[in-house]
Structure formats: structure tokens, C-alpha cells
Short mmCIF file of C-alpha atoms in Angstrom, two decimals:
data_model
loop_
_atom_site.label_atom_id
_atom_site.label_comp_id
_atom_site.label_asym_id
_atom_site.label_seq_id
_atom_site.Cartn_x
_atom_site.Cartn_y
_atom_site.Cartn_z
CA UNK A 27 79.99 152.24 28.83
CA UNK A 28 76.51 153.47 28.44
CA UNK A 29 73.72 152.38 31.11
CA UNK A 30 71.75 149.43 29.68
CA UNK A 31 67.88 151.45 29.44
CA UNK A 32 64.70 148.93 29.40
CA UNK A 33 61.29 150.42 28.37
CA UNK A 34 58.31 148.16 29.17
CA UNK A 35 55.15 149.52 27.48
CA UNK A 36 53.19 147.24 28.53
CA UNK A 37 51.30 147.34 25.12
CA UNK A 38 50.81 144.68 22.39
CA UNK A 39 50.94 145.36 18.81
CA UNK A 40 47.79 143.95 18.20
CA UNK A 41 45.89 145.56 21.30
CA UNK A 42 44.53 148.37 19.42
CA UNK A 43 43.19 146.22 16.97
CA UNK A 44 41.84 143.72 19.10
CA UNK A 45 40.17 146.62 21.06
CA UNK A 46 38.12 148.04 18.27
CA UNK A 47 37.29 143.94 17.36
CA UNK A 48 35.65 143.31 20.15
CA UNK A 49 33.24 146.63 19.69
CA UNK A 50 32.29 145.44 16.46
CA UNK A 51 31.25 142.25 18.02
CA UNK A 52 29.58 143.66 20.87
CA UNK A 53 27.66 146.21 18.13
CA UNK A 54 27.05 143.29 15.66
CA UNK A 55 25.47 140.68 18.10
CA UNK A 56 23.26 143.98 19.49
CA UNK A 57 21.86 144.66 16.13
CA UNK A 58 21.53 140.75 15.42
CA UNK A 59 24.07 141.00 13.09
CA UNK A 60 26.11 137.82 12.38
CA UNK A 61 29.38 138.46 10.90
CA UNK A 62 31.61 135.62 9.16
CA UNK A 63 35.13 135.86 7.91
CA UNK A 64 35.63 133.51 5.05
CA UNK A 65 39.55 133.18 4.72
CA UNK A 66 41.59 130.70 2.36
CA UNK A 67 44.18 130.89 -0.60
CA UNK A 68 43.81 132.25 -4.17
CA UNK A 69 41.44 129.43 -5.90
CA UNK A 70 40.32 127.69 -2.81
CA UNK A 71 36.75 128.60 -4.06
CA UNK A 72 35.70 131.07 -1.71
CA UNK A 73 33.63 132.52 -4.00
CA UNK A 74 31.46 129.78 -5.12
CA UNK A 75 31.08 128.60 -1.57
CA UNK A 76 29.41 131.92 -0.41
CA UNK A 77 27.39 131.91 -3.91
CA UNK A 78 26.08 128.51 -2.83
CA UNK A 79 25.96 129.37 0.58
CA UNK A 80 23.76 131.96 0.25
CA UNK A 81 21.78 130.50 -2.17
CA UNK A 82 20.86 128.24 0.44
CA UNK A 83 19.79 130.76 2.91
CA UNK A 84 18.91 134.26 1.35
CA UNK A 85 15.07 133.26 1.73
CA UNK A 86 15.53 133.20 5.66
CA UNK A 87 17.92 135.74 6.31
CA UNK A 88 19.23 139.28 5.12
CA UNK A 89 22.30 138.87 3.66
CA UNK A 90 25.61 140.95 2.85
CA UNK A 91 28.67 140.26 1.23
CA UNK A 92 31.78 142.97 2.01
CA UNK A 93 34.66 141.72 -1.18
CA UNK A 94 38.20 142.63 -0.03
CA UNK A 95 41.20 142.59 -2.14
CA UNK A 96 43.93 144.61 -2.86
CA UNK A 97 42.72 145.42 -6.40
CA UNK A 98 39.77 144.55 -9.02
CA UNK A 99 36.10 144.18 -8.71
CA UNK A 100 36.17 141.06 -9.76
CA UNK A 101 34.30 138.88 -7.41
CA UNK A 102 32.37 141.85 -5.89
CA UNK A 103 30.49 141.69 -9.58
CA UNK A 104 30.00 137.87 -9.06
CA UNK A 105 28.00 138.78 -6.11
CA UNK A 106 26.18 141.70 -7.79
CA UNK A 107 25.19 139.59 -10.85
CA UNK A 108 23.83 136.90 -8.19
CA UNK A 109 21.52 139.71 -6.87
CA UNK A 110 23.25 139.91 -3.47
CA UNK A 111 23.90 143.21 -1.43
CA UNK A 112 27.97 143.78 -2.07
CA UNK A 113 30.92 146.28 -1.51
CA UNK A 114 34.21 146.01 -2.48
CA UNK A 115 36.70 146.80 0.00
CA UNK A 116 40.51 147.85 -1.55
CA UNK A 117 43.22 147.31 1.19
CA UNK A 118 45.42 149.98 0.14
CA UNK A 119 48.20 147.22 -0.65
CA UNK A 120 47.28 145.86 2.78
CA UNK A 121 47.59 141.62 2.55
CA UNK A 122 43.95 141.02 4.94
CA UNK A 123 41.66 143.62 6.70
CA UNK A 124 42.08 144.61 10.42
CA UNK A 125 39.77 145.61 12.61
CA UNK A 126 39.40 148.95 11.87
CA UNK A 127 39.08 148.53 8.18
CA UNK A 128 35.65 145.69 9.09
CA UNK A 129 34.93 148.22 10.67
CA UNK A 130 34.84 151.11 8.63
CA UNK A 131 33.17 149.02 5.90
CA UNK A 132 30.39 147.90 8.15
CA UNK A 133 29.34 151.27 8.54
CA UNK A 134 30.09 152.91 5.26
CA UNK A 135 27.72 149.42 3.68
CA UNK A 136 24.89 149.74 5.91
CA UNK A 137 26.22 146.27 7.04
CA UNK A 138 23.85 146.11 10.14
CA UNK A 139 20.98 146.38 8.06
CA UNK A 140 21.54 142.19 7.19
CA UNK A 141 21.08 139.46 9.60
CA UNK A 142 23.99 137.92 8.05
CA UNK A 143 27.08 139.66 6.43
CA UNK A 144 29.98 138.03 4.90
CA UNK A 145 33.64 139.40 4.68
CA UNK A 146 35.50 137.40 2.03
CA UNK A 147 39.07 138.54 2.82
CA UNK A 148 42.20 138.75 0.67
CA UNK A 149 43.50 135.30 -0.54
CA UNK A 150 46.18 134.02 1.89
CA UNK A 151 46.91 131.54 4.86
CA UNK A 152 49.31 134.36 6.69
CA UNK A 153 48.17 138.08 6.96
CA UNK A 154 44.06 137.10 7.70
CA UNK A 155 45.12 134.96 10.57
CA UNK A 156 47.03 137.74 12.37
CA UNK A 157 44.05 140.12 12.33
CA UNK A 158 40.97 140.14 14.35
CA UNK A 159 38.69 141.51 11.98
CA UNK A 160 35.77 141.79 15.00
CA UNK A 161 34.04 138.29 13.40
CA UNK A 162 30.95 136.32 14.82
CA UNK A 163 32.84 133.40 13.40
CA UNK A 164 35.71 132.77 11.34
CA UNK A 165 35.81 130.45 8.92
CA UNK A 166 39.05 129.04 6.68
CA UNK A 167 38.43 126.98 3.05
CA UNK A 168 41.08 124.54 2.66
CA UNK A 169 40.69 122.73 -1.11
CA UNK A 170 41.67 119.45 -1.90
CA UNK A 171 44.50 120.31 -4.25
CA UNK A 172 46.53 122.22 -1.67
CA UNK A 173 47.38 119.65 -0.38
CA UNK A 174 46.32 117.89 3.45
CA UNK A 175 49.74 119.11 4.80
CA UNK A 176 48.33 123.02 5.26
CA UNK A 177 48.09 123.01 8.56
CA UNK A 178 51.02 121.92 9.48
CA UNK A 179 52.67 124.80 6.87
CA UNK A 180 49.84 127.37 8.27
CA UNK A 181 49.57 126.93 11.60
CA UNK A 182 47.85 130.28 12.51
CA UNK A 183 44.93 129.70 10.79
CA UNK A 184 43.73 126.81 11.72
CA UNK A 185 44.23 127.71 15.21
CA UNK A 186 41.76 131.18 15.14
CA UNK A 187 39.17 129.62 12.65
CA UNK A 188 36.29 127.28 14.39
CA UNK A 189 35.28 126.04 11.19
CA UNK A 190 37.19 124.50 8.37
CA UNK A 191 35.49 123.84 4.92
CA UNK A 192 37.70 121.01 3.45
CA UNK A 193 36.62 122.06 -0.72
CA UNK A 194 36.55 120.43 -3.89
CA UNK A 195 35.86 117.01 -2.77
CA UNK A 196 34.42 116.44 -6.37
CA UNK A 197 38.28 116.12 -7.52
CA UNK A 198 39.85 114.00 -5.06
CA UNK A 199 40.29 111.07 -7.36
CA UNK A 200 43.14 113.37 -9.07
CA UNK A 201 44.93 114.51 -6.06
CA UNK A 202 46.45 112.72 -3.31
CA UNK A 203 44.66 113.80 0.09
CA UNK A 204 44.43 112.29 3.17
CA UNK A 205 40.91 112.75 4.70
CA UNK A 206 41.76 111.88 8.22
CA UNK A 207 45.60 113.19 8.12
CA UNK A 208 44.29 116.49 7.31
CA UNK A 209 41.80 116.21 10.57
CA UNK A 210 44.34 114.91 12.89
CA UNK A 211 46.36 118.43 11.66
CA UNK A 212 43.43 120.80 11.93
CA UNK A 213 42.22 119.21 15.91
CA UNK A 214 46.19 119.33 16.88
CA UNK A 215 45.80 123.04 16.42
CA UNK A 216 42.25 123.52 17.30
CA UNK A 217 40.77 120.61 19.45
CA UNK A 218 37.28 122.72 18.89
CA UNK A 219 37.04 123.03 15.45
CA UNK A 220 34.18 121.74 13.34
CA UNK A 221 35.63 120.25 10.01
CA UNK A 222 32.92 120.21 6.57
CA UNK A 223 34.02 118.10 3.80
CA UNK A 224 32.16 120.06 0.80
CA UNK A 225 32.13 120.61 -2.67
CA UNK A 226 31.04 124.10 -3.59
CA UNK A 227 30.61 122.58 -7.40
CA UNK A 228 27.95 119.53 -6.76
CA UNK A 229 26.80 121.32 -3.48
CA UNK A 230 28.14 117.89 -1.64
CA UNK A 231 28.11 118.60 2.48
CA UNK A 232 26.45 121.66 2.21
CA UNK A 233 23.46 120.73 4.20
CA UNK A 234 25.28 120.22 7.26
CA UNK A 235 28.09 123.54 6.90
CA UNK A 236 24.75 125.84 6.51
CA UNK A 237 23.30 123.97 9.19
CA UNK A 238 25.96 124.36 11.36
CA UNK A 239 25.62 128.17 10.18
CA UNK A 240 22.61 128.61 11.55
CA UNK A 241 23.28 127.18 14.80
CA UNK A 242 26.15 129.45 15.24
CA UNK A 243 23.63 132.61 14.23
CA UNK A 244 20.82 131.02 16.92
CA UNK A 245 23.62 130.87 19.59
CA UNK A 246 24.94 133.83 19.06
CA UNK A 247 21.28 136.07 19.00
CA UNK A 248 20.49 134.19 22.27
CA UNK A 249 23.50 135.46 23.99
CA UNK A 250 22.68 138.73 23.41
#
């Protein structure tokens, strides 16, 4: 009988990952560069909540917008048409962007040249979650007809993101959602997180999300 052989590397899979995350933070908050990772599934509306979204602030701040996806230019153009400084970022076949890629992108866009710069990642509750991406602040969009029971399915995601927008509030009278079931979810995970009901469509609850924003930006120049 063979001798039983343990090998402890004493490495995580992630570590490498995580390592070059925290540089781009440390590099982003010394350029003042604030650096959010919108996150949510296929038709959530990430899209038109970052159109809105920066809509609402591209007079005060400099603003960026790096499009990931695994193929197509299709929302990249959205921003374009909208007059917004954009890159679209392919993943190789990759389901979310690491670390490495945010950070690759960063530099090849000239992304701390904006005060703010968005990263609207691939559409999907699993793959984003597992990757520090090296963000001031990540953000998840959950929309009203997915349902309240996401976090409970998703778990991950609601645990790394500090902000939830809850979306299309403008259609609730046609799905069955549960306002403060989908709260109680979302705090079991993250006690911390700030929760935004919004509607990217009428531009309902967007006062206090981009105010929220900004708070987040202020906090996060002043601890430089």
C-alpha cells in the first residue's frame, strides 16, 4: 500500500486575483477614480439604468462606461449613441471579468482619466459574484419579474454587492413580488446593504440611488 502524500499550498484559487483587485483599488481611489460594477441577469435593465444614471450626473463628473460580454457591440453602441466615453470588453468565452481583465481594460481605455467609470459585466447571478473585479463598489440589479425569491437562489451575489437596485417597479401590478420578502432575503445575506426600489423607465427612486452614488464617491476620495 502506497504512503498516503498531503500537499498544503497554502494558496487560494482566487488569491491571485484578489491580489491584483486590490491594486486596482488602491490605483483607482489615488487617481480619484471611482469604479462601479453593475452586475444582474440578461434583461434586468442594466443598460437603461446606467443611461439614466449618467444622465443624471455627467454634468458633475467625468464619466466612463467599460461594456463586457462575451460577444456583440451591442450595448457598447447604446452608450456611444448617448455621447458617453465606452469600450467594449470581449471575455474570450469567459462568463464575468476578473481582476486582471478590469484591469487590463482600465488601462488600455484611459479609464483613470474619468472621475467615475462603470463596468457593466456579463449578464448572470453566478460567474460576476466569484470575481473581484478591483471595484469601488459593486452594485447588483434585481428586476421585478425575476422574481423576489433571487436571493435565496443566488446567494453569492447579494452577499459581495452593497447596493441592490430592485428594477422595473413600473410593472409590478403584473408580477407577483414581495417588496419586503425580497428585503428580508437581501439583509439575511448582507445585513449592510442599501436596497433602491427604481424604475430605470419613469426614472422612479433615482434621486436617492444617485444620491447614495455620490456619497459613496465623497467617502471614498476622502479616504484617500
Amino acid at each position: 500500500m502506497s504512503e498516503l502524500r498531503v500537499i498544503d499550498v497554502n494558496v487560494g484559487i482566487f488569491d491571485a486575483n484578489n491580489r491584483i483587485a486590490e491594486e486596482t483599488r488602491r490605483e483607482n481611489r489615488s487617481s480619484g477614480t471611482f469604479l462601479v460594477n453593475l452586475m444582474a441577469s440578461p434583461g434586468a435593465g442594466k443598460s437603461t439604468t446606467l443611461l439614466r444614471t449618467i444622465s443624471m450626473l455627467k454634468d458633475k463628473y467625468r464619466i466612463g462606461v467599460m461594456e463586457a460580454d462575451i460577444d456583440s457591440v451591442v450595448d457598447a453602441e447604446k452608450m456611444a449613441r448617448a455621447g458617453v466615453g465606452t469600450i467594449q470588453v470581449h471575455t474570450g468565452g469567459e462568463c464575468a471579468m476578473d481582476a486582471s481583465m478590469t484591469s487590463e481594460a482600465i488601462k488600455e481605455f484611459g479609464g483613470r482619466d474619468y472621475d467615475l467609470l462603470f463596468l457593466e459585466n456579463v449578464g448572470n447571478l453566478v460567474c460576476p459574484a466569484e470575481q473581484d473585479v478591483g471595484a469601488s463598489l459593486n452594485v447588483e440589479i434585481l428586476s421585478i419579474p425575476e422574481g423576489d425569491d433571487k436571493p435565496l437562489k443566488y446567494p453569492l451575489m447579494f452577499e459581495v454587492c452593497q447596493c441592490v437596485l430592485i428594477n422595473k417597479i413600473d410593472a409590478r401590478e403584473f408580477f407577483s413580488f414581495d417588496d419586503e420578502k425580497v428585503k428580508e432575503r437581501i439583509l439575511a445575506r448582507n445585513p449592510q446593504a442599501k436596497i433602491f426600489f427604481v424604475s430605470a423607465k419613469t426614472g422612479e427612486g433615482f434621486a436617492d440611488w444617485v444620491a447614495y452614488l455620490e456619497e459613496e464617491m465623497a467617502k471614498d476620495k476622502a479616504a484617500v
